[in-house]
Short mmCIF file of C-alpha atoms in Angstrom, two decimals:
data_model
loop_
_atom_site.label_atom_id
_atom_site.label_comp_id
_atom_site.label_asym_id
_atom_site.label_seq_id
_atom_site.Cartn_x
_atom_site.Cartn_y
_atom_site.Cartn_z
CA MET A 1437 90.13 -130.98 -27.87
CA GLU A 1438 90.32 -127.69 -29.76
CA ARG A 1439 87.18 -128.24 -31.77
CA ARG A 1440 86.83 -124.67 -32.99
CA ASN A 1441 90.19 -125.03 -34.71
CA PHE A 1442 89.22 -128.19 -36.54
CA VAL A 1443 89.27 -127.31 -40.20
CA LYS A 1444 87.10 -128.94 -42.81
CA LYS A 1445 88.98 -128.75 -46.07
CA SER A 1446 87.68 -129.14 -49.58
CA LEU A 1447 90.35 -129.88 -52.18
CA ALA A 1448 89.91 -130.17 -55.92
CA VAL A 1449 91.09 -133.58 -57.00
CA GLY A 1450 91.17 -133.52 -60.77
CA ALA A 1451 92.75 -136.93 -61.12
CA MET A 1452 89.93 -138.58 -59.23
CA ALA A 1453 87.22 -136.70 -61.08
CA ALA A 1454 88.65 -137.99 -64.33
CA MET A 1455 88.35 -141.66 -63.39
CA PRO A 1456 84.99 -143.04 -64.57
CA ILE A 1457 83.34 -146.10 -63.09
CA PRO A 1458 80.79 -147.26 -65.68
CA LEU A 1459 77.59 -148.32 -63.93
CA LYS A 1460 75.09 -148.58 -66.79
CA ALA A 1461 74.59 -152.26 -66.13
CA PHE A 1462 73.35 -151.42 -62.63
CA GLU A 1463 70.62 -149.04 -63.82
CA GLY A 1464 67.33 -149.71 -62.08
CA ILE A 1465 69.00 -151.74 -59.30
CA PHE A 1466 70.40 -149.09 -56.99
CA ASP A 1467 68.41 -146.58 -54.97
CA LYS A 1468 68.41 -143.08 -56.51
CA LYS A 1469 68.47 -141.45 -53.08
CA PRO A 1470 72.04 -140.55 -51.99
CA LEU A 1471 73.47 -142.90 -49.39
CA ARG A 1472 75.77 -141.44 -46.71
CA ILE A 1473 78.31 -143.39 -44.66
CA GLY A 1474 80.35 -142.16 -41.70
CA ILE A 1475 83.82 -143.75 -41.79
CA VAL A 1476 86.57 -143.77 -39.17
CA ALA A 1477 89.81 -145.76 -39.21
CA ASP A 1478 92.61 -146.62 -36.79
CA VAL A 1479 91.50 -144.79 -33.66
CA HIS A 1480 93.91 -146.95 -31.60
CA GLN A 1481 92.27 -146.41 -28.24
CA ASP A 1482 95.04 -148.49 -26.64
CA ILE A 1483 97.79 -146.19 -27.94
CA ILE A 1484 96.31 -142.69 -28.09
CA HIS A 1485 95.53 -141.04 -24.74
CA ASP A 1486 92.38 -139.16 -25.78
CA GLY A 1487 90.60 -141.76 -27.88
CA VAL A 1488 87.30 -141.29 -26.06
CA GLU A 1489 87.26 -137.56 -26.85
CA ARG A 1490 88.26 -138.16 -30.47
CA LEU A 1491 85.54 -140.75 -31.00
CA ARG A 1492 82.97 -138.54 -29.27
CA PHE A 1493 83.76 -135.70 -31.69
CA PHE A 1494 82.97 -138.05 -34.58
CA MET A 1495 79.86 -139.46 -32.93
CA GLU A 1496 78.37 -136.05 -32.10
CA ASP A 1497 78.80 -135.05 -35.73
CA MET A 1498 77.21 -138.28 -36.94
CA LYS A 1499 74.26 -137.87 -34.57
CA LYS A 1500 73.57 -134.48 -36.12
CA ARG A 1501 74.06 -135.54 -39.73
CA GLN A 1502 72.41 -138.97 -39.47
CA PRO A 1503 74.18 -141.01 -42.16
CA ASN A 1504 72.63 -144.29 -43.29
CA PHE A 1505 75.27 -146.12 -41.28
CA ILE A 1506 78.70 -145.74 -39.71
CA ILE A 1507 81.66 -148.10 -39.93
CA GLN A 1508 85.05 -148.33 -38.24
CA LEU A 1509 87.86 -149.87 -40.30
CA GLY A 1510 89.82 -151.62 -37.53
CA ASP A 1511 92.55 -151.01 -34.95
CA PHE A 1512 89.75 -149.72 -32.75
CA ALA A 1513 89.99 -150.96 -29.15
CA LEU A 1514 90.92 -154.08 -27.21
CA PRO A 1515 88.33 -155.65 -24.85
CA ARG A 1516 89.76 -154.12 -21.68
CA LYS A 1517 87.65 -152.83 -18.81
CA ARG A 1518 89.25 -149.39 -19.08
CA ASN A 1519 88.09 -149.20 -22.71
CA GLN A 1520 84.40 -149.66 -21.89
CA PRO A 1521 83.70 -145.87 -21.90
CA PHE A 1522 85.16 -145.75 -25.42
CA LEU A 1523 82.89 -148.53 -26.68
CA ASP A 1524 79.93 -146.91 -24.93
CA VAL A 1525 80.47 -143.77 -27.02
CA TRP A 1526 80.40 -145.84 -30.22
CA ASN A 1527 77.22 -147.57 -29.15
CA GLU A 1528 75.45 -144.24 -28.60
CA PHE A 1529 74.75 -144.09 -32.33
CA GLU A 1530 71.20 -145.35 -32.76
CA GLY A 1531 71.47 -146.21 -36.44
CA SER A 1532 73.26 -149.09 -38.13
CA LYS A 1533 76.94 -149.46 -37.25
CA TYR A 1534 79.54 -151.94 -38.41
CA HIS A 1535 82.97 -153.19 -37.36
CA VAL A 1536 86.03 -154.30 -39.34
CA LEU A 1537 88.74 -156.30 -37.54
CA GLY A 1538 92.24 -154.81 -37.48
CA ASN A 1539 95.49 -156.55 -36.62
CA HIS A 1540 95.80 -154.60 -33.36
CA ASP A 1541 92.31 -155.70 -32.28
CA MET A 1542 93.66 -159.18 -31.50
CA LEU A 1543 96.84 -160.71 -30.08
CA ASP A 1544 97.92 -157.41 -28.48
CA LEU A 1545 98.14 -157.83 -24.68
CA GLY A 1546 97.15 -161.47 -25.14
CA PHE A 1547 93.57 -160.90 -26.30
CA THR A 1548 92.00 -163.13 -28.96
CA ARG A 1549 89.95 -162.22 -32.00
CA GLU A 1550 86.97 -163.98 -30.44
CA GLN A 1551 87.19 -161.92 -27.24
CA THR A 1552 87.22 -158.70 -29.22
CA MET A 1553 84.31 -159.78 -31.42
CA THR A 1554 82.24 -160.70 -28.37
CA TRP A 1555 82.96 -157.36 -26.74
CA TRP A 1556 82.11 -155.44 -29.91
CA GLN A 1557 78.99 -157.61 -30.41
CA MET A 1558 80.32 -158.54 -33.84
CA GLY A 1559 78.61 -161.73 -35.02
CA LYS A 1560 80.92 -162.73 -37.86
CA ARG A 1561 84.50 -161.83 -38.72
CA TYR A 1562 83.63 -161.37 -42.41
CA TYR A 1563 80.10 -160.66 -43.60
CA THR A 1564 77.84 -158.67 -45.93
CA PHE A 1565 74.96 -156.23 -45.68
CA ASP A 1566 72.86 -154.14 -48.08
CA HIS A 1567 71.83 -150.48 -47.98
CA GLY A 1568 70.11 -148.30 -50.56
CA GLY A 1569 70.40 -150.81 -53.37
CA LEU A 1570 74.13 -151.33 -52.82
CA HIS A 1571 75.92 -154.40 -51.52
CA PHE A 1572 78.69 -154.12 -48.91
CA ILE A 1573 81.33 -156.72 -48.07
CA VAL A 1574 83.44 -156.67 -44.89
CA LEU A 1575 86.59 -158.79 -45.09
CA ASP A 1576 88.90 -160.00 -42.33
CA GLY A 1577 92.48 -159.47 -43.47
CA ASN A 1578 93.92 -161.29 -40.46
CA ASP A 1579 93.94 -164.89 -41.67
CA LYS A 1580 97.18 -166.78 -41.08
CA ASN A 1581 99.86 -166.31 -43.71
CA PRO A 1582 101.50 -169.38 -45.26
CA LYS A 1583 104.73 -170.30 -43.49
CA PRO A 1584 107.37 -169.04 -43.12
CA TRP A 1585 105.95 -165.81 -41.73
CA SER A 1586 106.73 -163.40 -38.89
CA GLY A 1587 104.85 -160.45 -37.46
CA TYR A 1588 101.13 -159.79 -37.65
CA ASP A 1589 99.19 -161.99 -40.05
CA ARG A 1590 97.74 -160.20 -43.08
CA TYR A 1591 96.13 -162.61 -45.47
CA ILE A 1592 92.80 -163.73 -46.93
CA GLY A 1593 92.68 -167.51 -46.54
CA ASP A 1594 91.09 -170.15 -48.77
CA GLU A 1595 87.82 -170.42 -46.85
CA GLN A 1596 87.26 -166.67 -46.93
CA LYS A 1597 88.27 -166.46 -50.62
CA GLU A 1598 85.69 -169.09 -51.60
CA TRP A 1599 83.05 -167.28 -49.55
CA LEU A 1600 83.97 -164.00 -51.29
CA LYS A 1601 83.72 -165.54 -54.76
CA SER A 1602 80.33 -167.06 -53.94
CA ASP A 1603 78.97 -163.84 -52.47
CA LEU A 1604 80.01 -161.79 -55.49
CA GLU A 1605 78.58 -164.39 -57.83
CA ASN A 1606 75.21 -164.21 -56.10
CA THR A 1607 74.71 -160.43 -56.06
CA ARG A 1608 73.66 -158.18 -58.92
CA LYS A 1609 74.13 -155.01 -56.90
CA PRO A 1610 77.06 -152.58 -57.17
CA THR A 1611 79.40 -153.61 -54.37
CA ILE A 1612 81.75 -151.79 -52.00
CA VAL A 1613 84.38 -153.69 -50.00
CA PHE A 1614 85.80 -152.78 -46.60
CA CYS A 1615 88.96 -154.37 -45.15
CA HIS A 1616 91.41 -153.12 -42.53
CA GLN A 1617 94.52 -153.94 -44.56
CA SER A 1618 94.79 -152.65 -48.11
CA MET A 1619 94.71 -154.80 -51.24
CA GLU A 1620 97.20 -152.67 -53.15
CA ALA A 1621 99.90 -151.31 -50.82
CA GLU A 1622 103.11 -152.81 -49.44
CA GLY A 1623 102.37 -154.10 -45.95
CA GLY A 1624 98.71 -154.73 -46.81
CA VAL A 1625 97.04 -158.09 -47.46
CA ALA A 1626 99.91 -160.30 -48.63
CA ASN A 1627 97.80 -161.93 -51.35
CA GLY A 1628 96.10 -158.68 -52.27
CA ALA A 1629 96.71 -159.19 -56.00
CA GLU A 1630 94.79 -162.46 -55.79
CA ILE A 1631 91.87 -160.74 -54.05
CA ARG A 1632 91.89 -157.90 -56.56
CA ALA A 1633 91.61 -160.52 -59.33
CA ILE A 1634 88.49 -161.90 -57.63
CA PHE A 1635 87.00 -158.40 -57.62
CA GLU A 1636 87.82 -157.92 -61.29
CA GLU A 1637 86.44 -161.29 -62.35
CA ALA A 1638 83.06 -160.66 -60.66
CA LYS A 1639 81.24 -158.91 -63.50
CA ILE A 1640 77.69 -157.77 -64.02
CA SER A 1641 78.40 -157.61 -67.76
CA THR A 1642 81.33 -158.33 -70.04
CA LYS A 1643 83.00 -155.05 -69.03
CA GLN A 1644 81.44 -154.00 -65.73
CA SER A 1645 82.91 -155.23 -62.44
CA LYS A 1646 80.44 -155.56 -59.59
CA VAL A 1647 83.01 -154.07 -57.19
CA ILE A 1648 82.99 -150.28 -57.57
CA ALA A 1649 85.36 -149.39 -54.68
CA CYS A 1650 87.45 -150.88 -51.87
CA PHE A 1651 88.16 -148.98 -48.63
CA SER A 1652 90.86 -149.72 -46.06
CA GLY A 1653 92.80 -148.20 -43.17
CA HIS A 1654 95.89 -149.75 -41.53
CA HIS A 1655 98.53 -147.61 -43.24
CA HIS A 1656 97.64 -144.28 -41.56
CA THR A 1657 97.86 -142.54 -44.89
CA ASP A 1658 95.67 -140.75 -47.39
CA TYR A 1659 95.45 -141.66 -51.05
CA VAL A 1660 93.44 -143.26 -53.80
CA LYS A 1661 94.89 -145.70 -56.32
CA THR A 1662 92.82 -147.05 -59.19
CA ILE A 1663 93.71 -150.50 -60.51
CA ASN A 1664 91.80 -151.89 -63.50
CA ASP A 1665 89.00 -149.36 -63.00
CA ILE A 1666 88.47 -150.12 -59.28
CA PRO A 1667 89.50 -147.35 -56.86
CA TYR A 1668 91.31 -148.48 -53.70
CA ILE A 1669 90.77 -145.77 -51.10
CA GLN A 1670 92.97 -145.31 -48.04
CA ILE A 1671 91.31 -143.66 -45.02
CA ASN A 1672 93.82 -141.95 -42.74
CA SER A 1673 94.00 -142.73 -39.03
CA MET A 1674 91.79 -140.72 -36.73
CA SER A 1675 94.69 -140.25 -34.34
CA TYR A 1676 98.32 -140.30 -35.45
CA LYS A 1677 101.23 -141.32 -37.65
CA TRP A 1678 103.40 -144.10 -36.16
CA VAL A 1679 107.14 -143.22 -36.07
CA GLY A 1680 108.62 -145.88 -33.77
CA ASP A 1681 111.39 -145.96 -31.19
CA LYS A 1682 113.96 -143.99 -33.17
CA TYR A 1683 111.84 -140.84 -33.35
CA GLN A 1684 109.88 -141.09 -30.12
CA TYR A 1685 109.20 -137.89 -28.23
CA HIS A 1686 107.46 -137.33 -24.89
CA ARG A 1687 104.89 -134.57 -25.46
CA PHE A 1688 102.53 -135.15 -22.56
CA ALA A 1689 102.47 -135.27 -18.77
CA PRO A 1690 104.37 -138.18 -17.18
CA HIS A 1691 101.21 -139.87 -15.88
CA ILE A 1692 99.72 -139.87 -19.41
CA GLU A 1693 102.90 -141.23 -20.96
CA ALA A 1694 103.04 -143.93 -18.28
CA ALA A 1695 99.45 -145.00 -18.95
CA TYR A 1696 100.02 -145.02 -22.73
CA PRO A 1697 103.63 -146.20 -23.18
CA ASN A 1698 103.49 -146.26 -26.99
CA LEU A 1699 102.15 -142.72 -27.29
CA SER A 1700 105.66 -141.26 -27.54
CA LYS A 1701 106.27 -143.39 -30.66
CA THR A 1702 103.60 -141.50 -32.58
CA CYS A 1703 103.15 -138.08 -34.12
CA PRO A 1704 99.59 -137.37 -32.93
CA TYR A 1705 97.07 -135.35 -34.91
CA ARG A 1706 95.78 -132.34 -32.99
CA ASN A 1707 92.16 -133.12 -33.85
CA PRO A 1708 90.41 -136.28 -35.06
CA LEU A 1709 90.22 -137.26 -38.70
CA TYR A 1710 87.23 -139.06 -40.19
CA THR A 1711 85.07 -138.74 -43.28
CA LEU A 1712 81.53 -138.83 -44.61
CA LEU A 1713 81.14 -140.77 -47.84
CA THR A 1714 78.19 -139.83 -50.07
CA LEU A 1715 77.17 -142.23 -52.83
CA ASP A 1716 74.86 -140.48 -55.28
CA MET A 1717 74.13 -142.86 -58.13
CA GLU A 1718 71.57 -140.56 -59.72
CA LYS A 1719 74.29 -137.91 -60.12
CA SER A 1720 76.92 -140.58 -60.77
CA THR A 1721 79.30 -139.54 -57.98
CA LEU A 1722 81.18 -141.02 -55.07
CA HIS A 1723 82.13 -138.12 -52.80
CA LEU A 1724 84.55 -138.40 -49.87
CA GLU A 1725 84.45 -135.44 -47.49
CA GLY A 1726 87.84 -133.89 -46.68
CA ARG A 1727 89.22 -132.95 -43.28
CA GLU A 1728 92.52 -131.40 -42.23
CA THR A 1729 94.27 -130.81 -38.92
CA GLN A 1730 97.87 -130.37 -37.74
CA PHE A 1731 100.42 -132.52 -35.95
CA ILE A 1732 100.95 -131.82 -32.27
CA PRO A 1733 104.57 -130.54 -32.24
CA PRO A 1734 107.18 -131.62 -32.85
CA THR A 1735 106.06 -132.56 -36.35
CA PRO A 1736 107.63 -135.32 -38.46
CA HIS A 1737 109.57 -132.59 -40.29
CA GLU A 1738 110.85 -131.13 -37.01
CA LEU A 1739 111.92 -134.62 -35.88
CA LYS A 1740 113.86 -134.93 -39.16
CA ILE A 1741 112.09 -138.16 -40.11
CA PRO A 1742 113.03 -139.34 -43.61
CA HIS A 1743 110.15 -138.87 -46.05
CA ALA A 1744 108.39 -136.59 -43.56
CA HIS A 1745 106.93 -134.79 -46.56
CA THR A 1746 104.80 -137.88 -47.23
CA MET A 1747 103.21 -137.79 -43.76
CA HIS A 1748 99.99 -135.78 -43.76
CA SER A 1749 97.36 -135.04 -41.09
CA THR A 1750 94.68 -134.96 -43.76
CA ILE A 1751 91.84 -136.83 -45.37
CA THR A 1752 91.73 -135.42 -48.87
CA GLU A 1753 88.41 -134.58 -50.43
CA GLN A 1754 87.74 -136.97 -53.30
CA ASN A 1755 85.06 -136.72 -55.95
CA VAL A 1756 84.85 -139.75 -58.21
CA LYS A 1757 82.67 -139.27 -61.27
CA VAL A 1758 80.85 -142.44 -62.28
CA SER A 1759 79.37 -142.76 -65.74
CA ILE A 1760 75.98 -144.46 -66.22
#
């Protein structure tokens, strides 16, 4: 891991800064002290060959900076004996830490959701918690899709929807949602529009939605899209961009490629991507720390992958101004 070459990048994001999230109705509810959250998505320990080292880089940084909590947004690691050192690294963090279930955390290699949850010590597949006067919701986007359906399930079922509506109805705190699959992108939660409507209907006042942001991984990309005043924030993979069989390339020693047979179907990032989110309600900002690395050659452009220009080894710095 070439840590000295890992570049922290700060980018001006004018479009984000211009998008207000009115929070006047929450005044006096939230904690005025900034709340910091370490976020990592899509490590894919079962695909990337150096997942332990990548996660350790993140964890050592978090130990030094001591955020209020850390959270991983899914596609983390299957409950295999060889993955125990990886989970041990995660569990070194002594503060609060939370899991989100990804589609590759179940079914792959025959493992069940329940086996993974037990191994992670994850009590519930969807749940809530509070920190610093804010309310956080973790959703499980892996409910079964209505038939006919093929491929990985990506759905929020009736039971979970009713639970979500009830939870939002019973909180007066500004709320942030985490889910592995997005609510706004193609290939995300299939009934994402329905879930977004639930977010929008949960109001603290006639105009103010309780949900102030929704974070997801899954797509291995980096963007923010605001829909009806709620920003939907994509956190890039820690590890790679998936390119599939057509563009596979063997970059590593034969014994590594043999142990990780899907590694050649990725364009790996040279160094790990993750972010630190700072929520400062007194200053009315939601700040997402940026990071940038490079692809391990050959890059998507060098492999002549269509739309390679849309594939970035970056988490863009975002600064959302919220008006109170």
